[in-house]
Coordinates of C-alpha atoms in Angstrom, one line a residue:
M1 CA 95.1 80.8 97.6
P2 CA 94.1 78.7 100.8
Q3 CA 97.7 77.3 101.0
T4 CA 99.2 80.5 101.0
W5 CA 97.1 82.4 103.4
L6 CA 98.8 83.1 106.9
P7 CA 97.7 84.7 110.0
P8 CA 99.5 87.7 111.6
D9 CA 101.7 87.3 114.6
G10 CA 100.2 87.2 118.0
V11 CA 96.9 85.3 117.1
Y12 CA 96.1 81.8 117.9
R13 CA 92.9 79.4 116.4
T14 CA 90.5 78.4 119.0
S15 CA 88.0 76.2 116.8
E16 CA 88.3 74.1 113.7
V17 CA 84.5 75.3 113.0
I18 CA 84.6 78.3 110.3
K19 CA 81.4 80.4 110.9
V20 CA 80.5 83.0 108.1
S21 CA 77.9 85.5 108.5
A22 CA 76.4 86.6 105.1
G23 CA 77.4 90.1 105.9
M24 CA 80.9 89.2 105.7
F25 CA 80.4 89.0 102.0
K26 CA 79.9 92.9 101.8
V27 CA 83.0 95.2 100.9
G28 CA 83.8 98.5 101.7
E29 CA 85.5 100.7 104.3
F30 CA 83.7 99.4 106.9
R31 CA 84.9 95.9 106.6
C32 CA 88.6 94.6 106.9
P33 CA 89.0 91.5 105.1
V34 CA 91.9 90.0 107.3
A35 CA 89.8 90.8 110.5
D36 CA 86.8 89.0 108.8
A37 CA 88.9 86.0 107.7
L38 CA 90.4 85.8 111.3
K39 CA 87.0 85.9 112.9
A40 CA 85.3 83.4 110.6
R41 CA 88.3 81.1 111.0
G42 CA 88.1 81.3 114.9
Y43 CA 91.2 83.1 115.9
Q44 CA 91.8 85.2 118.9
S45 CA 94.2 87.7 119.7
A46 CA 97.1 86.6 122.0
E47 CA 97.5 90.3 123.5
F48 CA 93.4 90.8 123.6
A49 CA 92.4 92.6 126.8
P50 CA 88.8 93.5 128.0
R51 CA 88.2 97.4 127.5
R52 CA 85.4 99.4 128.7
R53 CA 82.3 99.4 126.6
E54 CA 80.3 102.4 125.2
R55 CA 77.7 103.4 127.7
L56 CA 75.3 104.2 124.5
E57 CA 74.4 102.1 121.7
H58 CA 76.7 102.6 118.7
F59 CA 75.0 100.1 116.2
A60 CA 72.1 102.3 114.7
L61 CA 70.0 99.2 113.6
G62 CA 70.4 97.4 117.0
P63 CA 67.2 99.2 118.7
F64 CA 65.1 98.5 115.8
M65 CA 66.1 94.9 115.9
A66 CA 65.4 94.8 119.5
A67 CA 62.0 96.1 119.3
C68 CA 61.0 93.6 116.5
D69 CA 62.2 90.8 118.8
A70 CA 60.3 92.2 121.6
R71 CA 57.2 92.1 119.7
V72 CA 58.0 88.5 118.7
R73 CA 58.7 87.5 122.5
T74 CA 55.3 88.9 123.2
S75 CA 53.5 86.6 120.7
D76 CA 52.7 83.1 121.1
A77 CA 54.0 81.8 118.1
A78 CA 57.7 82.4 119.3
P79 CA 57.8 82.5 122.8
H80 CA 61.8 81.7 122.7
H81 CA 63.2 84.1 120.1
A82 CA 66.7 85.2 120.4
R83 CA 67.2 88.8 121.9
T84 CA 69.2 91.3 120.2
R85 CA 71.3 92.9 122.8
T86 CA 71.6 96.6 122.8
A87 CA 73.0 99.1 125.1
L88 CA 71.1 102.4 126.2
P89 CA 70.3 104.2 123.1
H90 CA 71.0 108.0 122.5
D91 CA 67.7 109.8 122.1
A92 CA 68.2 110.6 118.7
L93 CA 68.8 106.9 118.2
Q94 CA 65.5 106.1 119.5
V95 CA 63.7 108.4 117.6
W96 CA 65.2 106.9 114.5
S97 CA 64.3 103.7 115.6
D98 CA 60.6 104.6 116.4
H99 CA 60.6 105.7 112.8
G100 CA 62.0 102.8 111.3
L101 CA 59.6 100.7 113.2
A102 CA 56.7 102.6 111.7
M103 CA 58.1 102.2 108.2
Y104 CA 58.7 98.8 108.6
D105 CA 54.8 98.0 109.6
A106 CA 53.8 100.3 106.6
A107 CA 56.0 98.4 104.4
F108 CA 54.9 94.6 105.2
P109 CA 51.4 94.5 105.9
V110 CA 49.8 91.2 106.8
D111 CA 49.0 89.3 103.9
P112 CA 46.1 87.4 104.5
E113 CA 46.6 84.8 101.7
R114 CA 50.1 84.2 103.0
P115 CA 50.5 85.3 106.5
L116 CA 54.2 85.0 107.7
S117 CA 55.6 84.6 111.1
E118 CA 59.0 85.1 112.5
V119 CA 60.9 82.0 113.1
P120 CA 62.0 81.1 116.6
E121 CA 65.5 80.6 115.4
P122 CA 67.4 82.1 112.8
W123 CA 68.5 79.6 110.2
T124 CA 72.0 78.1 110.0
Y125 CA 73.7 76.3 106.8
R126 CA 76.0 73.5 108.0
Y127 CA 78.5 71.8 105.7
R128 CA 80.8 68.8 106.6
P129 CA 83.9 68.4 104.4
S130 CA 84.0 64.6 103.6
G131 CA 87.9 64.8 103.6
P132 CA 90.7 66.8 104.5
D133 CA 90.0 70.5 104.3
L134 CA 92.6 73.1 103.1
R135 CA 91.9 75.4 106.0
N136 CA 91.8 72.4 108.5
A137 CA 88.1 72.9 109.2
V138 CA 85.7 70.1 110.2
E139 CA 82.5 72.3 109.5
Y140 CA 81.5 75.2 107.7
R141 CA 78.7 77.4 109.0
L142 CA 76.5 80.0 107.1
T143 CA 74.2 82.3 109.0
V144 CA 72.3 85.6 108.2
W145 CA 71.1 88.6 109.8
G146 CA 67.8 90.5 109.3
R147 CA 64.1 89.4 109.8
C148 CA 63.6 86.0 109.3
L149 CA 59.9 85.1 108.8
A150 CA 58.4 81.5 107.2
S151 CA 55.0 80.7 106.2
A152 CA 52.9 78.2 108.8
D153 CA 53.6 75.1 106.7
G154 CA 57.5 75.9 106.3
T155 CA 57.2 76.0 102.3
F156 CA 58.1 79.6 102.2
R157 CA 60.9 81.6 103.8
E158 CA 61.7 85.4 103.9
L159 CA 64.5 87.3 104.8
R160 CA 63.8 91.2 105.3
L161 CA 67.1 93.0 105.6
P162 CA 67.1 96.4 107.4
V163 CA 69.2 99.1 105.9
H164 CA 69.4 102.8 106.5
R165 CA 68.6 103.9 102.9
L166 CA 68.6 102.0 99.6
N167 CA 72.0 102.2 98.0
R168 CA 72.4 103.1 94.2
N169 CA 74.5 99.9 93.9
L170 CA 73.1 96.3 94.5
P171 CA 74.7 94.3 97.3
P172 CA 77.3 91.9 96.1
E173 CA 76.5 88.7 94.1
G174 CA 78.4 86.7 96.9
F175 CA 76.3 88.3 99.6
I176 CA 72.8 87.5 97.6
A177 CA 74.1 83.9 97.0
A178 CA 75.2 83.4 100.4
A179 CA 71.8 84.5 102.0
A180 CA 69.9 82.4 99.5
L181 CA 71.7 79.2 100.4
V182 CA 71.1 79.8 104.2
L183 CA 67.3 80.2 103.2
A184 CA 66.9 77.7 101.1
E185 CA 69.2 74.8 103.1
G186 CA 69.3 76.3 106.5
A187 CA 68.1 74.6 109.8
P188 CA 66.0 74.2 111.8
G189 CA 63.0 73.5 109.8
P190 CA 62.4 71.7 106.6
P191 CA 63.7 72.9 103.4
P192 CA 61.3 75.5 101.8
E193 CA 59.9 75.4 98.1
R194 CA 60.4 79.0 97.9
V195 CA 62.5 81.8 99.2
R196 CA 62.7 85.7 98.9
I197 CA 65.0 88.3 100.2
V198 CA 64.5 91.9 100.2
E199 CA 65.9 95.0 101.4
F200 CA 64.0 97.4 103.7
A201 CA 64.9 101.1 104.2
L202 CA 64.3 102.3 107.6
H203 CA 64.5 106.0 106.3
D204 CA 61.3 106.0 103.9
G205 CA 60.0 102.6 104.0
R206 CA 61.2 101.6 100.3
T207 CA 61.7 97.8 99.7
R208 CA 63.8 96.2 97.2
E209 CA 63.7 92.7 96.3
L210 CA 67.1 90.6 95.8
F211 CA 66.1 87.4 95.1
D212 CA 62.8 85.8 94.7
G213 CA 62.6 81.9 93.5
T214 CA 62.6 78.1 94.1
R215 CA 64.9 76.4 96.6
A216 CA 66.5 74.8 93.1
R217 CA 67.1 78.5 91.9
A218 CA 68.5 79.6 95.1
L219 CA 71.0 76.8 95.2
A220 CA 71.8 77.5 91.5
R221 CA 72.7 81.1 92.4
Y222 CA 75.1 80.0 95.0
R223 CA 76.6 77.5 93.1
E224 CA 77.5 80.3 90.5
H225 CA 78.4 83.0 92.6
G226 CA 79.1 81.6 96.2
P227 CA 82.2 79.6 96.5
G228 CA 84.3 82.2 94.8
A229 CA 83.2 84.6 97.1
L230 CA 83.5 82.2 100.1
A231 CA 87.2 81.7 99.2
S232 CA 88.2 85.3 98.9
L233 CA 86.6 86.0 102.4
L234 CA 88.1 83.4 104.0
D235 CA 91.5 83.8 102.4
G236 CA 91.5 87.4 102.5
Q237 CA 95.0 89.0 103.1
E238 CA 94.2 92.7 102.7
Y239 CA 94.4 94.9 105.8
R240 CA 92.1 97.7 105.8
P241 CA 93.0 100.2 108.8
G242 CA 90.0 102.4 109.6
A243 CA 86.5 102.8 111.3
P244 CA 86.6 99.1 112.0
C245 CA 89.7 99.3 114.1
A246 CA 87.8 100.6 117.2
E247 CA 86.1 97.5 117.8
C248 CA 88.5 95.0 116.2
P249 CA 89.9 92.3 118.7
Y250 CA 93.0 92.1 116.6
A251 CA 93.9 95.8 116.8
R252 CA 96.7 95.4 119.3
V253 CA 98.7 92.7 116.8
C254 CA 97.7 94.3 113.7
P255 CA 100.6 95.1 111.6
A256 CA 99.0 97.5 109.4
L257 CA 97.8 99.6 112.1
R258 CA 100.6 102.1 112.6
S259 CA 100.9 103.4 116.1
A260 CA 101.3 106.9 117.0
P261 CA 101.4 107.3 121.0
G262 CA 100.7 111.1 122.0
L263 CA 99.7 112.2 118.7
L264 CA 96.3 113.8 120.0
G265 CA 98.4 115.1 123.4
I266 CA 96.2 113.3 125.6
E267 CA 96.2 110.4 128.1
A268 CA 93.6 108.3 129.4
T269 CA 92.8 104.8 130.7
D270 CA 89.6 102.9 131.2
R271 CA 88.0 104.4 127.9
P272 CA 86.5 102.9 125.0
R273 CA 88.6 102.7 122.3
R274 CA 87.2 105.1 119.4
T275 CA 88.1 106.7 116.1
W276 CA 88.6 110.3 115.5
S277 CA 88.7 112.5 112.5
V278 CA 89.0 116.3 112.3
T279 CA 85.4 116.0 110.9
N280 CA 84.3 114.4 113.6
G281 CA 86.0 117.2 116.0
R282 CA 84.1 119.9 114.2
N283 CA 80.6 118.2 114.5
Y284 CA 81.5 117.7 118.1
R285 CA 82.5 121.1 118.6
A286 CA 79.1 122.2 117.0
C287 CA 77.1 119.9 118.9
P288 CA 78.0 116.7 120.7
A289 CA 74.8 115.0 119.5
R290 CA 75.4 115.9 116.0
D291 CA 78.8 114.2 116.0
H292 CA 77.0 110.9 117.7
M293 CA 74.3 111.0 114.9
R294 CA 76.9 111.2 112.3
R295 CA 78.9 108.4 113.7
L296 CA 75.6 106.4 113.7
H297 CA 75.1 107.3 109.9
L298 CA 71.8 108.5 110.4
P299 CA 70.3 109.6 107.2
T300 CA 71.1 113.5 106.5
A301 CA 68.7 116.0 105.1
D302 CA 69.8 116.3 101.2
S303 CA 68.7 120.2 101.4
V304 CA 71.8 120.8 103.9
E305 CA 74.2 118.0 102.8
R306 CA 73.9 118.7 99.1
E307 CA 73.8 122.2 99.4
V308 CA 75.0 124.2 96.5
T309 CA 78.3 125.3 98.0
A310 CA 79.2 122.2 99.6
E311 CA 78.3 120.5 96.4
R312 CA 80.3 122.7 94.2
G313 CA 83.3 122.0 96.5
R314 CA 82.8 118.3 96.6
A315 CA 82.8 118.5 92.9
L316 CA 85.7 120.2 92.6
H317 CA 87.9 117.7 94.7
A318 CA 86.4 115.0 92.6
Y319 CA 87.4 116.4 89.6
L320 CA 91.1 117.0 91.0
A321 CA 91.3 114.1 92.2
D322 CA 90.5 112.1 89.1
R323 CA 92.6 114.7 87.1
H324 CA 95.7 113.9 89.5
G325 CA 95.2 110.4 90.4
H326 CA 95.0 108.7 86.8
G327 CA 97.6 108.2 83.8
S328 CA 101.1 109.7 84.0
P329 CA 101.0 112.8 86.1
R330 CA 100.6 115.5 83.9
P331 CA 100.2 119.4 85.7
C332 CA 96.9 120.9 85.3
T333 CA 96.3 123.7 82.6
V334 CA 93.7 126.7 82.2
E335 CA 91.8 124.1 79.6
V336 CA 89.2 123.1 81.7
P337 CA 86.3 121.1 80.0
E338 CA 83.1 122.8 79.5
E339 CA 81.3 119.6 80.9
W340 CA 83.8 119.0 83.9
V341 CA 81.3 118.4 86.7
P342 CA 81.8 114.5 87.6
D343 CA 78.9 112.3 87.4
G344 CA 76.6 112.1 90.4
F345 CA 77.0 115.9 90.8
E346 CA 74.3 118.5 90.0
L347 CA 75.4 122.2 89.8
P348 CA 73.4 125.1 88.6
D349 CA 75.0 126.8 85.5
H350 CA 76.4 129.9 87.5
E351 CA 78.0 127.2 89.9
R352 CA 79.5 125.4 86.9
A353 CA 81.0 128.4 85.5
L354 CA 82.5 129.5 88.8
G355 CA 84.0 126.0 89.2
A356 CA 85.7 126.1 85.8
R357 CA 87.0 129.5 87.0
L358 CA 88.5 128.1 90.2
L359 CA 90.1 125.2 88.3
R360 CA 92.0 127.5 85.9
G361 CA 93.4 129.2 88.9
H362 CA 94.7 125.8 90.2
S363 CA 96.6 125.3 87.2
A364 CA 99.1 128.0 88.6
V365 CA 99.8 125.9 91.7
C366 CA 99.1 122.1 90.6
P367 CA 101.3 120.0 92.5
L368 CA 101.8 117.6 89.9
R369 CA 104.6 120.2 88.7
C370 CA 106.7 118.6 91.0
V371 CA 106.3 114.9 90.7
K372 CA 108.2 112.9 88.2
D373 CA 106.1 109.5 88.3
V374 CA 103.0 108.1 89.2
T375 CA 104.4 106.6 92.4
D376 CA 104.9 110.3 93.5
V377 CA 101.0 110.9 93.8
R378 CA 98.7 109.7 96.3
T379 CA 95.3 111.2 95.7
E380 CA 92.9 111.1 99.0
P381 CA 94.7 108.5 100.6
R382 CA 93.6 107.2 103.9
V383 CA 96.3 107.9 106.8
V384 CA 95.5 106.0 110.0
R385 CA 97.1 106.0 113.4
H386 CA 96.4 104.7 116.6
D387 CA 97.1 106.8 119.3
T388 CA 97.9 104.2 121.9
A389 CA 98.1 106.8 124.9
A390 CA 94.7 107.9 124.3
D391 CA 93.5 104.7 122.7
V392 CA 92.0 106.6 119.8
V393 CA 92.4 105.6 116.1
V394 CA 93.0 108.7 114.2
I395 CA 91.9 108.8 110.5
A396 CA 92.8 111.5 108.0
V397 CA 92.3 111.8 104.2
P398 CA 94.3 114.4 102.9
D399 CA 93.3 115.5 99.6
L400 CA 96.8 115.0 98.1
L401 CA 100.0 113.5 99.3
Y402 CA 103.0 114.1 96.8
R403 CA 106.5 113.7 96.8
D404 CA 108.9 116.5 96.0
A405 CA 112.3 115.0 95.4
D406 CA 112.8 112.5 98.6
S407 CA 110.0 114.2 100.6
W408 CA 106.6 114.0 101.1
V409 CA 104.0 116.9 101.0
W410 CA 100.7 117.1 102.3
R411 CA 98.3 119.2 100.3
E412 CA 94.9 120.3 101.1
T413 CA 92.6 122.3 98.7
K414 CA 89.7 124.5 99.7
T415 CA 87.5 126.6 97.5
S416 CA 85.9 130.1 97.9
A417 CA 83.2 132.1 96.0
V418 CA 84.9 135.5 97.5
D419 CA 88.4 136.8 97.6
G420 CA 88.4 138.3 100.8
R421 CA 90.6 136.7 103.5
S422 CA 90.2 135.8 107.0
N423 CA 92.7 136.9 110.0
R424 CA 91.9 133.7 111.8
P425 CA 95.3 131.6 112.0
L426 CA 95.2 128.8 109.7
L427 CA 95.7 126.0 112.2
E428 CA 92.4 127.2 114.1
R429 CA 90.5 127.8 110.9
Y430 CA 91.5 124.4 109.2
P431 CA 92.2 121.7 112.0
Q432 CA 93.2 119.2 109.3
L433 CA 96.5 121.2 108.8
A434 CA 97.2 120.7 112.5
L435 CA 96.7 117.0 112.4
A436 CA 99.0 117.0 109.2
V437 CA 101.8 119.2 111.1
L438 CA 102.2 116.9 113.8
L439 CA 101.9 113.7 111.4
V440 CA 104.6 115.2 108.9
A441 CA 107.0 116.6 111.7
R442 CA 107.0 112.9 113.4
G443 CA 108.1 111.5 110.2
D444 CA 105.0 109.5 110.0
L445 CA 104.6 109.9 106.3
G446 CA 108.1 108.4 105.3
G447 CA 110.8 110.1 103.2
T448 CA 113.5 112.8 104.1
S449 CA 112.4 115.9 106.0
T450 CA 114.3 118.4 103.6
R451 CA 111.2 119.6 101.5
A452 CA 108.8 117.8 103.6
R453 CA 105.9 120.2 104.4
V454 CA 102.2 121.1 104.6
E455 CA 100.5 123.1 101.7
L456 CA 97.0 124.9 101.7
E457 CA 95.8 125.8 98.5
V458 CA 92.8 128.1 98.3
L459 CA 91.0 128.6 95.1
R460 CA 89.4 131.7 94.9
P461 CA 87.7 133.7 91.6
S462 CA 90.8 135.9 91.6
G463 CA 93.2 133.2 91.3
A464 CA 94.7 130.6 93.7
D465 CA 96.5 131.1 97.0
L466 CA 99.2 128.6 98.3
E467 CA 100.0 128.9 102.1
I468 CA 103.0 126.8 103.0
I469 CA 103.5 125.8 106.5
D470 CA 106.6 124.8 108.1
P471 CA 106.0 121.5 110.2
F472 CA 109.5 121.7 111.8
A473 CA 109.0 125.0 113.2
A474 CA 108.6 124.8 116.9
A475 CA 105.6 127.6 117.0
N476 CA 103.7 125.7 114.4
R477 CA 103.8 122.3 116.1
T478 CA 103.1 124.1 119.5
A479 CA 99.8 125.8 117.8
A480 CA 98.8 122.2 116.4
E481 CA 99.5 120.4 119.6
Q482 CA 96.9 122.9 121.2
V483 CA 94.4 123.0 118.4
L484 CA 94.2 119.1 118.5
R485 CA 94.0 118.9 122.4
E486 CA 91.3 121.3 122.4
M487 CA 89.3 119.3 120.1
V488 CA 89.5 116.0 121.5
T489 CA 89.7 116.4 125.2
E490 CA 86.1 116.9 126.0
W491 CA 84.9 114.5 123.3
H492 CA 87.2 111.7 124.7
G493 CA 85.8 112.0 128.2
D494 CA 82.2 112.0 127.1
D495 CA 79.8 109.2 127.4
D496 CA 76.4 111.0 126.8
Y497 CA 76.5 113.2 123.7
V498 CA 74.0 115.5 125.1
P499 CA 72.5 118.2 122.1
T500 CA 73.2 121.7 122.7
P501 CA 70.3 123.5 120.5
G502 CA 70.5 126.9 119.2
P503 CA 70.8 128.6 116.1
S504 CA 72.8 125.9 114.6
C505 CA 69.9 123.6 114.6
N506 CA 68.7 125.1 111.3
R507 CA 71.5 124.0 109.5
C508 CA 72.3 120.6 111.1
E509 CA 71.5 117.9 108.4
V510 CA 70.5 115.3 111.2
A511 CA 68.0 117.9 113.0
R512 CA 65.3 115.5 112.3
W513 CA 66.2 112.9 114.6
C514 CA 67.1 115.3 117.4
S515 CA 64.5 115.6 120.2
A516 CA 66.1 118.6 121.4
S517 CA 65.8 120.4 118.0
L518 CA 62.2 119.0 117.5
A519 CA 61.4 120.3 121.1
A520 CA 63.0 123.8 120.1
G521 CA 60.4 124.0 117.1
V522 CA 63.1 123.5 114.6
P523 CA 61.6 122.2 111.3
A524 CA 62.5 118.6 110.8

């Protein structure tokens, strides 16, 4: 409830005007509810300090929007159109943006019967409470982001929402309702008779209509879904540390972002705050441009991303996460359902059979044999720490954390279709184990150190191997520190992400957008 909402220590309010962008109504790992509430309510951090900005653009839709803006500014219809500010795009981002612009033009040809033009100024809906407001606001403002168009007589408005790809699920009802309200009632301009909201995918040009109706229907849609969603947004109290922390102005005072100075073993000043995971590290080591493109979430090639071996591994992880994370903790058995493959995964028959065989082997080392209660198990938890010395937000997602007596154990699970073993040191082969060693050794997970450990479970056709790593052994900590330092040092100082084309381009899931790969003749 609004009466119980309290900001964290270390912030102060600068405005009595509440400003909400419709995008805030979307949920997921890339939004933090408390950060959205603080921003909407006009709070600033008392410990905010200017930071160096990235040299390259890190918003994948920014150059596309800027290109659309530039075309509007050259027309006589809207000479004062607002400009999208972007930094220098990476070559791959420019390729992606040019592709998106071509898809946009093909998806929205000019309709001679109802020609639309971009509006000079995006619409804003304003509401001023008639009496005392629970949030002490004198005005509420709602805005939308996207391509805003209208008919010449102002009776029709259309919002085109660029996305990478169309998701399987529709956006939240609160988002659609808020956008509909802005189109129906927002200024400048007279109220329209009809409004339309449509998503557009830059990847393939597909469109999806979210709303098309009269002004009255748009207002009814908001009355049904908007007020509750707005209250939840403005009164959000959930902290969600993760990717948004890199750009968050409240990170220095966030009570949920735990500090871990020196975790990565490097120190640096005057660098942009960034996020890092072992997956990022692997991508960067293979090719800096690949890491940059993955961070931009550019569409990947399904033929690579969903290759059968990788798909089998993800299906096994999903099955185990569901098995370990629901109901009372019961150890897995050799009884594996014939239809064990979770929804959303497609595997040929021989891979299904291999997966079932691997799962039967898991039963011999199932970690639920050690736990007593559901509170002793965390399936795929998000572990986020801020290395303040490097100003890097480190993100890890263990396959499983479980409690053995009073100690926490970090378990990673891998699968293999062969029984052969590698002689390469474990921490080098699986850098996530190196990160786990350092976090457990620092006592970062809580609990006692008596039985705290890191485990690697490898499921093979002949059975399961279980490797146990002592995080408190000096040799293991030294090796882990070296592995992480070698992965992050060059990346931390890189501002350009230059591609390194070679044989690996043939198996790169984002090669389509890389100008170096295209120049080298690698198939897109």
